[in-house]
PDB file of C-alpha atoms in Angstrom:
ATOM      1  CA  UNK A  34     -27.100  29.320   4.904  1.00 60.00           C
ATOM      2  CA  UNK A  35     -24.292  30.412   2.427  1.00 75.00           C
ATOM      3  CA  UNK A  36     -22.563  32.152   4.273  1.00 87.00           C
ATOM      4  CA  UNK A  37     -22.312  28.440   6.955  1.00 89.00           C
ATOM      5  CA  UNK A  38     -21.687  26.669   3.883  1.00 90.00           C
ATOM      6  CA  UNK A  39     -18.636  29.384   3.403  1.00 90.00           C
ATOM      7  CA  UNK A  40     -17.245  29.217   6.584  1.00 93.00           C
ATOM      8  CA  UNK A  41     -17.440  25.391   6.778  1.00 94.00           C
ATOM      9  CA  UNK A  42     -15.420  25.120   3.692  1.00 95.00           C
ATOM     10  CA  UNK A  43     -12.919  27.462   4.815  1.00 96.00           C
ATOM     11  CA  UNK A  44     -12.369  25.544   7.874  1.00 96.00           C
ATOM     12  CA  UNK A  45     -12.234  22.663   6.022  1.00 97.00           C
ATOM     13  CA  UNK A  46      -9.503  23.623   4.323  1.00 97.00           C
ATOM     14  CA  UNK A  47      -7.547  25.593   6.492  1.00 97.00           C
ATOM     15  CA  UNK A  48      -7.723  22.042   8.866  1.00 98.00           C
ATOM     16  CA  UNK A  49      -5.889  20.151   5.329  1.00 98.00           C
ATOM     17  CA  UNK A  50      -3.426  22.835   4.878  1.00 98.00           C
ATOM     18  CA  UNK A  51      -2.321  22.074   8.866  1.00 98.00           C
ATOM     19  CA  UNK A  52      -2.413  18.574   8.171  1.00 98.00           C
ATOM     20  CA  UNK A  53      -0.645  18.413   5.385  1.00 98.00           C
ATOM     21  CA  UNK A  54       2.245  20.718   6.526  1.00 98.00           C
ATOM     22  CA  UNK A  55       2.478  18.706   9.484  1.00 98.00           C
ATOM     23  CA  UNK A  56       2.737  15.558   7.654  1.00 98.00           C
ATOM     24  CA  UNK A  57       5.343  16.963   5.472  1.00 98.00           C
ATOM     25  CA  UNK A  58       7.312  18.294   8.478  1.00 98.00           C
ATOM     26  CA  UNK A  59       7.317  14.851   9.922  1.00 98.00           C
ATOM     27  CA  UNK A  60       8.524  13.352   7.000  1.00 98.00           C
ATOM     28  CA  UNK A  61      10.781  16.111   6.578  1.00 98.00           C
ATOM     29  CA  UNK A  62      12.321  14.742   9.916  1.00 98.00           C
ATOM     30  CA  UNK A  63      12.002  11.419   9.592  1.00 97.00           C
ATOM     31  CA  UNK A  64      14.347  11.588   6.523  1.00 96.00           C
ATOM     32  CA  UNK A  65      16.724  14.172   8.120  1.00 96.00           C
ATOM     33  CA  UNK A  66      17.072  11.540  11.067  1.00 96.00           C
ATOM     34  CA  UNK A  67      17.705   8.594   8.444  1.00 95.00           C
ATOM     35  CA  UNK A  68      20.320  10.515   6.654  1.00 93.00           C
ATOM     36  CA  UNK A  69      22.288  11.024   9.313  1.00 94.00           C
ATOM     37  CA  UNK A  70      21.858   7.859  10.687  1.00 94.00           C
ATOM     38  CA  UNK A  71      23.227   6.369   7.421  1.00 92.00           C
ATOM     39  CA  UNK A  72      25.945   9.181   6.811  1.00 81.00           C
ATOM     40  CA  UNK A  73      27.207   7.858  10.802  1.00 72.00           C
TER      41      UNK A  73
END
C-alpha cells in the first residue's frame, strides 16, 4: 500500500514538472514572438 502511495506521488509530480516546463516554454515563446513583433 506504501509503496502505491509512493509511486502515485511520484507520478504526480513528475506529471507537474512536465506541465509546468511546458507552460513556461509556451510563454517563453509567446514573449519571444511579441518582442519581435514589437522590435519590427
Amino acid at each position: 500500500m506504501i509503496n502505491r502511495e509512493v509511486s502515485w506521488y511520484f507520478a504526480l509530480k513528475l506529471l507537474c514538472q512536465q506541465l509546468t516546463s511546458a507552460i513556461a516554454f509556451s510563454l517563453l515563446l509567446a514573449w519571444v514572438s511579441w518582442f519581435l513583433t514589437i522590435g519590427s
